[in-house]
Amino acid sequence: MSIARTLAVTRRIINQLRHDRRTLGLIFGAPILLLGLLGYLLRSEENTSLTLAISNQDAGAGVVNAGQLLTSKLKQSVGIVVKDISGDVREAVRNGTVDAALVFSPTFSADLLAHRPVAITVLLEGSNPSQTGGAVLQLQRAVMQVVASLSASVPGGTAPPQVRINPDLIYGSLNLKPLDYFAPALIGFFAFFLIFVITCVSFLRERTQGTMERLFASPITRGEVVVGYMLGFGLFAMIQALIIVLFTTLVLQVNYTGNLFLVFLVTLLLAIGAVNLGIFLSSFARTELQAVQFIPLVIAPSFLLSGLLFPVKDMPGWLQGVSDVLPMTYANSALTDIMIRGKGLLDVLPEFGVLLLFAALMVVVASLTLRREVA
Amino acid sequence: MSSGNGQAPAVEVSGLVKQFGAVRALDGLSLTIPRGIIYGLLGPNGAGKTTLIRALIGLVRPTSGSVQVMGYNVLTAGAQVRAGSGYMTQSPALYSELSVWENVDFSARIFGLTDGGKRKERISQVLQLVELDQRANTPVSNLSGGMRQRVLLACTLVHQPQLLLLDEPTVGVDPQLRYSFWRYFRTLADSGVTLIVSSHVMDEAERCDRLGLMRAGKLLAEGTAAEIRARAGTANLEDAFLQLSGITPLPASDSGGGDRIQQ
Ligand SMILES: Nc1ncnc2c1ncn2[C@@H]1O[C@H](COP(=O)(O)OP(=O)(O)OP(=O)(O)O)[C@@H](O)[C@H]1O
Ligand SMILES: [Mg+2]
């Protein structure tokens, strides 16, 4: 083994990277970007509090209204924010105004005083199993603490009361597994990611191998190239979407309640956006190496900020702003709505609209950035 | 196939300038090329031959100057110019995963050969011409360098363009096939097609009807091979070009050594 030859290779690599500022920037900058994002997301996850609505139907027992007492005590609990909801608490949970709602039954005080077992109903949205589990635990702990301190102050009540938390999920069920929750978002993510990378690299290759120059020496227009690419890769995106949907439902046995055709449609729409995003971004890369660098810069933020891992509403404000412009966010929300909440086309129409708009915008932007001239 | 506006010359370029950062690739070049001839573009590496050809087809936006091709202004009527032209790039730009046939077929479709039967017939024709009809189904990645060059020529000819822009078309092609290429170029010119061919090979230059010698983005000399030899007062073209470029020709005893222009 020759040291000189080995070092010659090393030296060449150093020189190549020195000339490729973008790759250098990525090697040093991307970890900061990604760790920074994760840091923000995890930090904000730490101090999120549970917003709670309380529906107190407790008729009270004599002077005592345990429901009221519990409510005022819960308002002082750490990590819990009680929101006053005037209307239907179920609706508030459904539309995400609150994370959960407690319902005290009319006989709540009476049952407590009579040392009968009491069940407090907790209404939860239910589509995200890990959030559901966390909320139930947190409420259980808070309620038990409050009840214990209350029973100490109630005259004659010495035996600890038997209070049970009874979760009531609007969507899904308690045996919804994390995979069931992640599946919809993962379906969208893979379609987007793979189609984006493949289009971006093949378009770039057209430029580096010189076929683009020949293509543009023909009467073909930029729009024809972009739409042609879109249809070509769109076909494969369609087959891919079909395979993903069938595999997750048939082989992985993911629980879903909604319409599979809608799932397919959302995935396809997202993939078409990805094709054109790939074409658009390929004009900002000179080599395949630089094209691959769009993965940490474009795809990873999509993954982290689209609400797949971290709920968008718990993110710091500026990250929510970023999340709002990511097509993945809308695909995620639509796919979760369809697959877990069993919603129909009309309910996810806004998300469809955004995805369609994104795809259309990308076709235009990709066509406009494409240059006939080599220089 | 569009033959352009009336009987305007194939190419009319005037005061053409192309600046690439600090490099002036074309420096106020003016040139007229009549139809139906083979026009040879000669000049050392970096003279601006490729840039000129690209400007003719609208792939390079001129910094200043005007470009008329087949009577059309390339900036405003580029689509017409491109529809009637065939541009063979200097590097063999092909889709390496696709077969020979698929590459030529793609070019044919892009240039509007929509009739399936006629297209097939035409593709077979050009593949025979470049002697690759036996390799129609071979992926381009499995071809030799010269064979790729031949596929590229087939792609360029398939739509029967009236103007051919050939950037060093015979690089890597064996002498026998080169000979038949040039015979075919002559047939095309005789049928009214205009060919602009860049080359470094002197015997090819001799086959052109007219020659333009470029250097540093300018046209140094122009005319038939005989005119250029006479003007330089030399016995062969190579010496004439060296002379006109301001480089003293090598002593006569050494000049037979290569058939390429020395930088
Ligand atoms: N896209 C580009 N960007 C920057 N400079 C360029 C570009 N294309 C060409 N040039 C420069 O313009 C000059 C002319 O280049 P051109 O390719 O036209 O030369 P050529 O006559 O075709 O040479 P060769 O015989 O080597 O093919 C060269 O100095 C080259 O570096
Ligand atoms: Mg060249």
XYZ file of C-alpha atoms and ligand atoms in Angstrom:
670
model
C 0.000 0.000 0.000
C 1.453 3.302 -1.093
C 0.973 6.189 1.311
C 1.522 8.684 -1.484
C -1.220 7.190 -3.643
C -3.605 6.948 -0.699
C -2.957 10.553 0.209
C -3.410 11.550 -3.423
C -6.952 10.193 -3.255
C -7.568 11.986 0.051
C -6.208 15.201 -1.352
C -8.407 14.941 -4.409
C -11.499 14.462 -2.233
C -10.594 17.516 -0.178
C -10.124 19.573 -3.332
C -13.418 18.400 -4.820
C -15.298 19.346 -1.687
C -13.507 22.673 -1.501
C -14.870 23.452 -4.941
C -18.362 22.307 -4.014
C -19.366 24.897 -1.429
C -22.919 23.632 -1.321
C -21.921 20.139 -0.252
C -19.608 21.595 2.357
C -22.412 23.765 3.635
C -24.616 20.724 3.875
C -22.118 18.622 5.779
C -21.708 21.342 8.382
C -25.061 23.092 8.208
C -27.632 20.324 7.887
C -27.007 18.810 11.341
C -27.541 22.246 12.864
C -30.754 22.745 10.914
C -32.151 19.326 11.750
C -31.010 19.245 15.369
C -32.314 22.764 15.787
C -35.706 21.776 14.475
C -35.840 18.674 16.632
C -34.693 20.673 19.623
C -37.483 23.184 19.201
C -40.049 20.490 18.646
C -39.022 18.375 21.613
C -38.645 21.364 23.903
C -42.124 22.606 23.062
C -43.422 19.073 23.532
C -42.079 19.134 27.117
C -44.079 22.042 28.366
C -47.301 21.556 26.521
C -50.224 21.574 28.840
C -53.473 19.754 28.445
C -56.417 21.991 27.603
C -59.544 20.717 29.202
C -63.242 21.454 29.003
C -65.452 20.473 31.918
C -69.082 19.646 31.668
C -70.357 19.661 35.199
C -73.786 18.042 35.345
C -73.425 17.322 39.062
C -76.674 18.174 40.904
C -74.782 18.348 44.193
C -75.676 16.798 47.524
C -76.886 19.311 50.054
C -74.341 22.100 50.320
C -71.674 20.036 48.680
C -71.102 20.128 44.893
C -68.104 17.888 44.320
C -68.125 18.658 40.599
C -67.662 22.352 41.290
C -64.984 21.733 43.883
C -63.113 19.425 41.543
C -63.333 21.961 38.739
C -61.890 24.799 40.806
C -59.122 22.529 42.093
C -58.273 21.254 38.612
C -57.944 24.855 37.465
C -54.986 25.139 39.838
C -53.356 21.891 38.714
C -49.995 22.140 37.021
C -50.043 21.250 33.323
C -53.774 21.607 32.947
C -55.576 24.572 31.438
C -59.310 24.565 31.912
C -61.217 26.318 29.159
C -64.772 27.481 29.614
C -66.789 25.995 26.796
C -70.341 27.249 26.556
C -71.626 24.841 23.925
C -71.269 21.116 23.384
C -68.005 19.835 24.902
C -68.044 16.861 22.568
C -67.910 19.224 19.639
C -65.057 21.162 21.280
C -63.062 17.934 21.548
C -63.905 16.945 18.008
C -62.748 20.187 16.445
C -59.629 20.389 18.594
C -60.571 23.437 20.683
C -59.645 21.355 23.716
C -57.582 18.192 24.120
C -60.093 16.496 26.385
C -63.326 17.056 28.251
C -64.392 15.780 31.675
C -68.012 14.990 32.265
C -69.320 14.797 35.858
C -72.573 12.900 36.110
C -75.657 14.405 37.871
C -75.191 11.993 40.781
C -71.477 12.684 41.157
C -71.630 14.320 44.646
C -74.281 11.957 45.918
C -72.335 8.887 44.845
C -69.133 10.220 46.379
C -70.739 10.936 49.715
C -72.408 7.547 49.739
C -69.034 5.915 49.055
C -70.342 4.415 45.859
C -67.819 3.856 43.031
C -67.800 6.873 40.728
C -66.861 7.021 37.046
C -65.745 10.260 35.437
C -66.120 10.226 31.666
C -63.173 11.640 29.717
C -63.946 12.604 26.167
C -60.950 12.318 23.873
C -60.371 12.791 20.173
C -58.688 9.417 19.984
C -56.989 9.387 16.585
C -53.469 9.531 18.041
C -52.980 6.585 20.432
C -49.905 8.018 22.171
C -51.665 11.312 22.830
C -54.746 9.498 24.066
C -52.739 7.385 26.475
C -50.808 10.382 27.766
C -53.909 12.450 28.354
C -55.701 9.660 30.200
C -52.708 9.167 32.494
C -52.297 12.852 33.168
C -55.982 13.298 33.981
C -56.062 10.218 36.171
C -53.201 11.560 38.233
C -54.652 15.059 38.533
C -58.143 13.857 39.404
C -56.886 11.380 42.011
C -54.813 14.070 43.686
C -57.724 16.493 43.798
C -60.177 13.853 44.968
C -57.815 12.780 47.749
C -57.429 16.323 48.999
C -61.177 16.895 48.719
C -62.114 13.796 50.655
C -59.880 14.963 53.455
C -61.924 18.167 53.713
C -65.349 16.566 53.407
C -66.767 15.919 56.900
C -67.111 12.255 57.721
C -65.400 11.065 54.545
C -62.464 9.086 55.787
C -62.319 6.131 53.413
C -60.702 7.035 50.086
C -63.420 7.332 47.413
C -63.402 4.948 44.489
C -63.061 7.145 41.406
C -62.515 5.693 37.986
C -61.584 7.487 34.767
C -63.671 6.253 31.895
C -62.185 7.221 28.483
C -64.664 7.844 25.692
C -63.038 8.224 22.283
C -64.706 10.111 19.484
C -62.561 8.465 16.799
C -60.730 5.195 16.854
C -60.697 3.041 19.919
C -58.359 2.260 22.801
C -56.872 -0.587 20.782
C -55.787 1.765 18.013
C -52.061 0.978 17.664
C -49.345 3.527 16.925
C -48.967 1.933 13.486
C -52.600 2.676 12.745
C -51.999 6.287 13.567
C -48.740 6.589 11.642
C -49.820 4.621 8.599
C -51.809 7.397 6.902
C -49.011 9.904 7.296
C -46.368 7.388 6.239
C -48.318 6.564 3.098
C -48.148 10.219 2.126
C -44.559 10.637 3.167
C -43.175 7.762 1.126
C -45.060 8.758 -1.968
C -43.771 12.307 -1.673
C -40.201 11.461 -0.766
C -39.499 8.718 -3.305
C -41.172 10.414 -6.234
C -39.431 13.699 -5.445
C -35.969 12.158 -5.329
C -36.427 10.106 -8.480
C -37.775 12.984 -10.543
C -35.194 15.414 -9.282
C -32.301 13.106 -10.135
C -33.605 11.996 -13.520
C -34.279 15.549 -14.564
C -30.822 16.527 -13.491
C -29.366 13.627 -15.411
C -31.107 14.869 -18.518
C -29.143 18.066 -18.069
C -25.772 16.538 -17.191
C -25.807 13.936 -19.963
C -26.651 16.650 -22.504
C -29.966 15.255 -23.697
C -31.708 18.365 -22.399
C -29.741 20.443 -24.886
C -30.903 18.231 -27.731
C -34.449 18.218 -26.431
C -34.530 22.002 -26.467
C -33.070 22.093 -29.958
C -36.468 20.716 -31.014
C -39.725 22.687 -31.165
C -40.757 21.285 -27.762
C -41.889 23.871 -25.207
C -40.981 24.035 -21.533
C -44.560 23.298 -20.544
C -44.593 20.178 -22.713
C -41.452 18.888 -21.019
C -42.799 19.521 -17.530
C -46.250 18.069 -18.152
C -44.728 15.118 -20.000
C -42.522 14.387 -17.013
C -45.476 14.822 -14.696
C -47.591 12.308 -16.587
C -44.738 9.821 -16.852
C -43.748 9.867 -13.213
C -47.387 10.381 -12.229
C -48.169 6.964 -13.689
C -45.530 5.342 -11.521
C -46.638 7.418 -8.543
C -50.128 6.015 -9.109
C -48.917 2.432 -9.106
C -46.764 3.157 -6.076
C -49.695 4.712 -4.204
C -51.782 1.661 -4.994
C -49.079 -0.704 -3.718
C -48.573 1.322 -0.529
C -52.279 1.454 0.236
C -52.820 -2.233 -0.447
C -49.743 -3.315 1.496
C -50.548 -1.251 4.585
C -54.159 -2.361 4.692
C -53.892 -5.975 3.568
C -50.495 -7.079 4.844
C -49.839 -4.755 7.774
C -53.542 -4.952 8.699
C -53.715 -1.281 9.488
C -57.093 -0.326 10.916
C -58.838 2.148 8.710
C -62.398 3.261 8.527
C -62.442 5.536 5.499
C -62.617 5.249 1.760
C -59.487 3.706 0.236
C -60.075 5.411 -3.076
C -59.818 8.798 -1.388
C -56.567 7.705 0.239
C -55.274 6.811 -3.195
C -56.397 10.152 -4.618
C -54.668 12.207 -1.922
C -51.469 10.203 -2.339
C -51.530 10.699 -6.079
C -52.111 14.428 -5.785
C -49.226 14.740 -3.361
C -46.977 12.719 -5.662
C -47.799 14.937 -8.630
C -46.769 17.924 -6.542
C -43.576 16.035 -5.704
C -42.759 15.415 -9.393
C -42.939 19.081 -10.181
C -41.116 20.113 -7.024
C -38.375 17.715 -8.148
C -38.158 19.321 -11.592
C -38.164 22.780 -10.064
C -35.432 22.077 -7.525
C -33.292 20.133 -9.999
C -32.483 23.417 -11.701
C -30.743 24.493 -8.499
C -28.391 21.518 -8.516
C -25.443 20.926 -10.793
C -24.692 17.348 -9.847
C -26.532 14.314 -8.552
C -24.693 14.815 -5.279
C -26.220 18.245 -4.916
C -29.654 16.898 -5.815
C -29.483 14.325 -3.053
C -28.803 17.193 -0.665
C -32.371 18.362 -1.060
C -33.393 15.395 1.067
C -32.250 16.854 4.402
C -33.141 20.372 3.324
C -36.607 19.779 1.904
C -37.802 16.340 2.887
C -36.673 16.198 6.504
C -38.489 19.401 7.507
C -41.569 18.027 5.758
C -41.236 14.916 7.859
C -40.740 16.770 11.147
C -43.158 19.641 10.683
C -46.129 18.092 8.929
C -47.673 16.847 12.152
C -46.612 13.266 11.627
C -44.536 13.031 14.797
C -45.409 16.217 16.612
C -48.864 17.797 16.598
C -48.741 21.051 14.669
C -50.709 22.941 17.323
C -48.047 22.280 19.955
C -45.268 23.781 17.832
C -43.852 27.255 18.413
C -45.687 29.831 16.309
C -43.048 30.338 13.639
C -42.716 26.607 13.047
C -46.486 26.410 12.666
C -46.068 29.019 9.954
C -43.574 26.749 8.172
C -45.844 23.781 8.690
C -48.730 25.690 7.114
C -46.935 25.976 3.778
C -45.830 22.330 3.554
C -48.000 20.206 1.272
C -47.204 17.218 3.502
C -49.118 18.868 6.339
C -52.300 18.895 4.289
C -51.783 15.402 2.938
C -51.228 14.200 6.493
C -54.312 15.836 7.796
C -56.428 14.595 4.896
C -55.121 11.036 5.143
C -55.651 10.877 8.919
C -59.145 12.319 8.496
C -60.021 9.744 5.878
C -58.402 6.662 7.352
C -58.928 7.110 11.090
C -61.810 9.526 11.375
C -63.642 8.002 8.429
C -64.332 11.369 6.871
C -65.551 11.780 3.319
C -64.516 13.824 0.323
C -66.481 16.883 1.434
C -64.709 17.029 4.797
C -61.239 16.943 3.274
C -62.082 19.240 0.388
C -59.941 22.091 1.791
C -56.904 19.791 1.988
C -57.626 18.520 -1.515
C -57.791 22.104 -2.673
C -54.432 22.966 -1.144
C -52.776 19.869 -2.625
C -54.236 20.614 -6.033
C -53.084 24.199 -5.785
C -49.607 23.067 -4.793
C -49.401 20.671 -7.731
C -50.610 23.360 -10.134
C -48.282 25.987 -8.702
C -45.338 23.606 -9.021
C -46.148 22.882 -12.680
C -46.051 26.596 -13.388
C -42.942 27.272 -11.324
C -41.119 24.268 -12.805
C -41.977 25.405 -16.349
C -40.843 28.935 -15.624
C -37.503 27.964 -14.106
C -36.692 25.648 -16.981
C -34.373 27.370 -19.436
C -34.037 26.555 -23.089
C -30.733 28.349 -23.290
C -27.667 26.521 -22.036
C -26.395 29.966 -21.103
C -40.947 20.557 -43.552
C -40.692 24.330 -43.276
C -38.350 25.885 -45.791
C -38.559 29.301 -44.157
C -39.220 32.691 -45.649
C -38.840 32.686 -49.406
C -35.293 32.366 -50.570
C -33.489 34.051 -47.680
C -30.020 32.633 -47.033
C -29.842 29.680 -44.640
C -27.945 31.753 -42.105
C -27.490 35.488 -41.738
C -25.584 36.526 -38.645
C -24.456 40.060 -37.997
C -22.444 41.607 -35.188
C -23.012 38.553 -33.007
C -21.531 38.848 -29.512
C -21.761 36.305 -26.706
C -20.157 37.062 -23.399
C -19.711 34.320 -20.753
C -18.565 36.206 -17.683
C -15.068 37.351 -18.610
C -14.907 35.195 -21.744
C -16.084 36.658 -25.041
C -17.015 33.461 -26.894
C -18.365 35.309 -29.952
C -16.858 38.680 -30.727
C -18.873 40.651 -33.274
C -19.177 37.831 -35.764
C -20.931 38.373 -39.101
C -21.591 35.570 -41.537
C -23.897 34.632 -44.394
C -24.395 31.049 -45.517
C -26.374 30.318 -48.701
C -28.757 27.386 -48.878
C -27.901 23.951 -50.174
C -24.188 23.949 -49.407
C -21.887 22.293 -46.918
C -20.305 24.984 -44.796
C -17.294 24.004 -42.733
C -16.548 25.728 -39.434
C -12.927 25.421 -38.457
C -10.915 26.783 -35.618
C -8.931 25.803 -32.561
C -10.491 24.627 -29.286
C -12.434 27.431 -27.664
C -12.739 29.400 -30.918
C -16.509 29.629 -30.446
C -17.740 27.050 -32.986
C -20.143 25.315 -30.589
C -21.352 28.638 -29.217
C -22.105 29.870 -32.752
C -24.029 26.709 -33.618
C -26.010 26.969 -30.374
C -26.820 30.586 -31.116
C -28.151 29.562 -34.541
C -30.703 27.235 -32.951
C -31.599 29.492 -30.030
C -29.778 27.608 -27.296
C -27.510 30.547 -26.588
C -29.031 33.981 -26.084
C -26.808 36.516 -27.841
C -25.413 39.370 -25.797
C -25.910 41.480 -28.887
C -26.235 41.121 -32.642
C -28.852 39.466 -34.818
C -29.354 35.893 -35.961
C -31.576 35.030 -38.928
C -31.967 31.364 -39.823
C -33.916 30.289 -42.913
C -35.287 33.822 -42.954
C -36.579 33.617 -39.375
C -35.310 35.644 -36.459
C -34.223 32.979 -34.007
C -35.179 35.088 -30.991
C -38.773 35.616 -32.070
C -39.457 32.598 -34.266
C -37.269 29.983 -32.619
C -39.911 27.266 -32.885
C -39.966 27.504 -36.701
C -36.184 27.427 -36.880
C -35.949 24.419 -34.582
C -38.712 22.509 -36.351
C -36.757 22.583 -39.607
C -33.313 22.001 -38.154
C -31.330 19.088 -36.831
C -28.610 19.733 -34.256
C -26.023 17.091 -33.558
C -24.292 17.939 -30.294
C -20.568 17.641 -29.830
C -20.951 15.113 -27.000
C -22.986 11.952 -27.648
C -26.030 13.006 -25.610
C -28.225 9.897 -25.600
C -30.467 8.100 -23.129
C -28.144 5.275 -22.175
C -30.882 3.033 -20.704
C -32.849 3.176 -23.949
C -32.118 1.063 -26.986
C -30.856 2.500 -30.250
C -34.326 2.310 -31.725
C -35.975 3.944 -28.701
C -33.540 6.850 -28.821
C -34.202 7.551 -32.491
C -37.929 6.988 -31.991
C -38.005 9.606 -29.212
C -36.319 12.170 -31.463
C -38.748 11.370 -34.254
C -41.789 11.867 -32.017
C -40.454 15.103 -30.538
C -40.103 16.444 -34.067
C -43.674 15.564 -34.902
C -43.435 12.295 -36.814
C -46.797 11.211 -35.483
C -47.744 8.708 -38.173
C -46.592 5.369 -36.753
C -46.023 3.602 -40.071
C -44.070 6.413 -41.654
C -42.048 6.885 -38.490
C -41.016 3.238 -38.372
C -40.035 3.324 -41.998
C -37.991 6.477 -41.510
C -36.237 5.125 -38.400
C -35.253 1.952 -40.273
C -33.945 4.130 -43.053
C -31.672 6.258 -40.873
C -30.486 3.257 -38.896
C -29.456 1.587 -42.157
C -27.689 4.758 -43.144
C -25.555 4.740 -39.985
C -25.213 0.953 -40.282
C -26.850 0.233 -36.957
C -29.962 -1.554 -38.200
C -28.568 -4.798 -36.769
C -28.163 -3.173 -33.337
C -31.575 -1.506 -33.117
C -32.440 -3.261 -29.865
C -29.067 -2.835 -28.149
C -29.096 -0.466 -25.168
C -26.970 2.565 -25.953
C -24.898 1.909 -22.814
C -23.557 -1.222 -24.517
C -22.380 0.557 -27.678
C -18.873 1.673 -28.552
C -18.077 5.395 -28.648
C -18.197 5.593 -32.436
C -21.480 3.707 -32.538
C -23.003 6.219 -30.124
C -21.889 8.983 -32.431
C -23.734 7.197 -35.235
C -26.935 6.877 -33.166
C -26.713 10.585 -32.510
C -26.484 11.298 -36.220
C -29.499 9.078 -36.828
C -31.460 11.061 -34.216
C -30.453 14.290 -35.941
C -31.458 13.163 -39.410
C -34.670 11.326 -38.620
C -37.062 14.220 -39.233
C -35.426 15.201 -42.539
C -34.406 18.721 -41.515
C -33.621 21.388 -44.105
C -30.772 22.738 -41.995
C -28.246 20.465 -40.317
C -25.963 21.749 -37.595
C -23.337 19.098 -37.028
C -20.832 19.760 -34.255
C -17.845 17.518 -35.010
C -20.064 14.718 -36.336
C -17.316 12.275 -37.261
C -15.286 12.246 -34.055
C -14.563 8.621 -33.186
C -16.109 7.294 -36.413
C -13.911 4.893 -38.397
C -12.522 6.060 -41.791
C -14.756 3.832 -43.876
C -17.959 5.059 -42.236
C -16.679 8.637 -42.236
C -16.317 8.374 -45.964
C -19.912 7.188 -46.340
C -21.143 9.921 -43.973
C -19.585 12.569 -46.142
C -20.992 11.019 -49.279
C -24.408 11.200 -47.680
C -23.834 14.822 -46.573
C -23.131 15.604 -50.223
C -26.333 13.875 -51.330
C -28.269 15.942 -48.794
C -26.661 19.198 -49.956
C -27.470 18.315 -53.563
C -31.111 17.895 -52.573
C -31.161 21.421 -51.122
C -30.340 20.765 -47.460
C -27.902 23.197 -45.846
C -25.214 21.642 -43.669
C -23.024 23.485 -41.194
C -20.298 21.188 -39.981
C -17.610 21.949 -37.450
C -14.461 19.936 -37.742
C -10.785 19.736 -36.955
C -10.083 17.306 -39.763
C -8.450 18.745 -42.874
C -9.637 16.223 -45.433
C -13.178 16.961 -44.250
C -12.553 20.667 -44.671
C -11.577 19.994 -48.274
C -14.996 18.434 -48.886
C -16.894 21.566 -47.811
C -18.241 24.032 -50.353
C -17.215 26.951 -48.206
C -15.150 27.293 -45.065
C -15.084 29.726 -42.193
C -11.999 29.923 -40.018
C -12.816 31.042 -36.495
C -10.501 32.157 -33.766
C -11.342 33.831 -30.443
C -14.954 34.392 -31.474
C -14.110 36.082 -34.758
C -14.219 34.951 -38.370
C -10.618 35.185 -39.594
C -11.124 34.033 -43.161
C -13.960 32.804 -45.298
C -14.315 31.277 -48.752
C -13.764 28.067 -50.678
C -10.789 25.907 -49.779
C -8.989 27.099 -52.911
C -9.639 30.757 -52.096
C -8.297 30.340 -48.592
C -5.149 28.550 -49.793
C -4.579 31.250 -52.385
C -5.061 34.019 -49.855
C -2.541 32.516 -47.459
C -0.188 31.593 -50.294
C 0.296 28.053 -48.971
C 0.048 24.687 -50.631
C -2.289 23.022 -48.149
C -5.190 24.071 -45.922
C -3.506 23.284 -42.662
C -0.638 25.629 -43.363
C -3.118 28.217 -44.612
C -4.974 28.138 -41.301
C -1.841 28.355 -39.237
C -0.697 31.238 -41.398
C -4.013 33.068 -41.149
C -4.171 32.495 -37.395
C -0.885 34.308 -37.119
C 1.066 31.178 -36.235
C 4.071 30.446 -38.427
C 3.565 27.113 -40.196
C 5.983 24.355 -39.329
C 8.741 23.592 -41.821
C 7.310 21.678 -44.773
C 9.039 18.416 -43.812
C 7.085 18.237 -40.509
C 3.687 19.400 -41.668
C 2.434 16.007 -42.756
C 2.549 14.800 -39.145
C -1.075 15.429 -38.164
C -4.294 16.358 -39.792
C -5.459 18.518 -36.907
C -5.157 22.229 -36.435
C -2.546 23.018 -33.841
C -3.557 25.476 -31.126
N -21.751 27.625 -20.885
C -20.585 28.288 -20.856
N -20.239 29.017 -19.799
C -19.085 29.697 -19.761
N -18.214 29.731 -20.758
C -18.486 29.037 -21.862
C -19.690 28.271 -21.967
N -19.711 27.684 -23.182
C -18.564 28.051 -23.796
N -17.829 28.855 -23.009
C -16.542 29.466 -23.365
O -16.673 30.043 -24.637
C -15.516 29.821 -25.419
C -15.913 29.143 -26.728
O -16.350 27.839 -26.448
P -16.909 26.869 -27.582
O -17.435 25.669 -26.892
O -17.841 27.625 -28.436
O -15.593 26.522 -28.383
P -15.392 25.504 -29.601
O -14.884 26.310 -30.738
O -16.611 24.727 -29.817
O -14.227 24.587 -29.061
P -13.945 23.003 -29.312
O -13.225 22.869 -30.595
O -13.075 22.646 -28.186
O -15.266 22.320 -29.290
C -14.578 28.982 -24.568
O -13.637 29.852 -23.989
C -15.459 28.414 -23.494
O -14.761 28.281 -22.286
Mg -17.119 22.770 -29.646
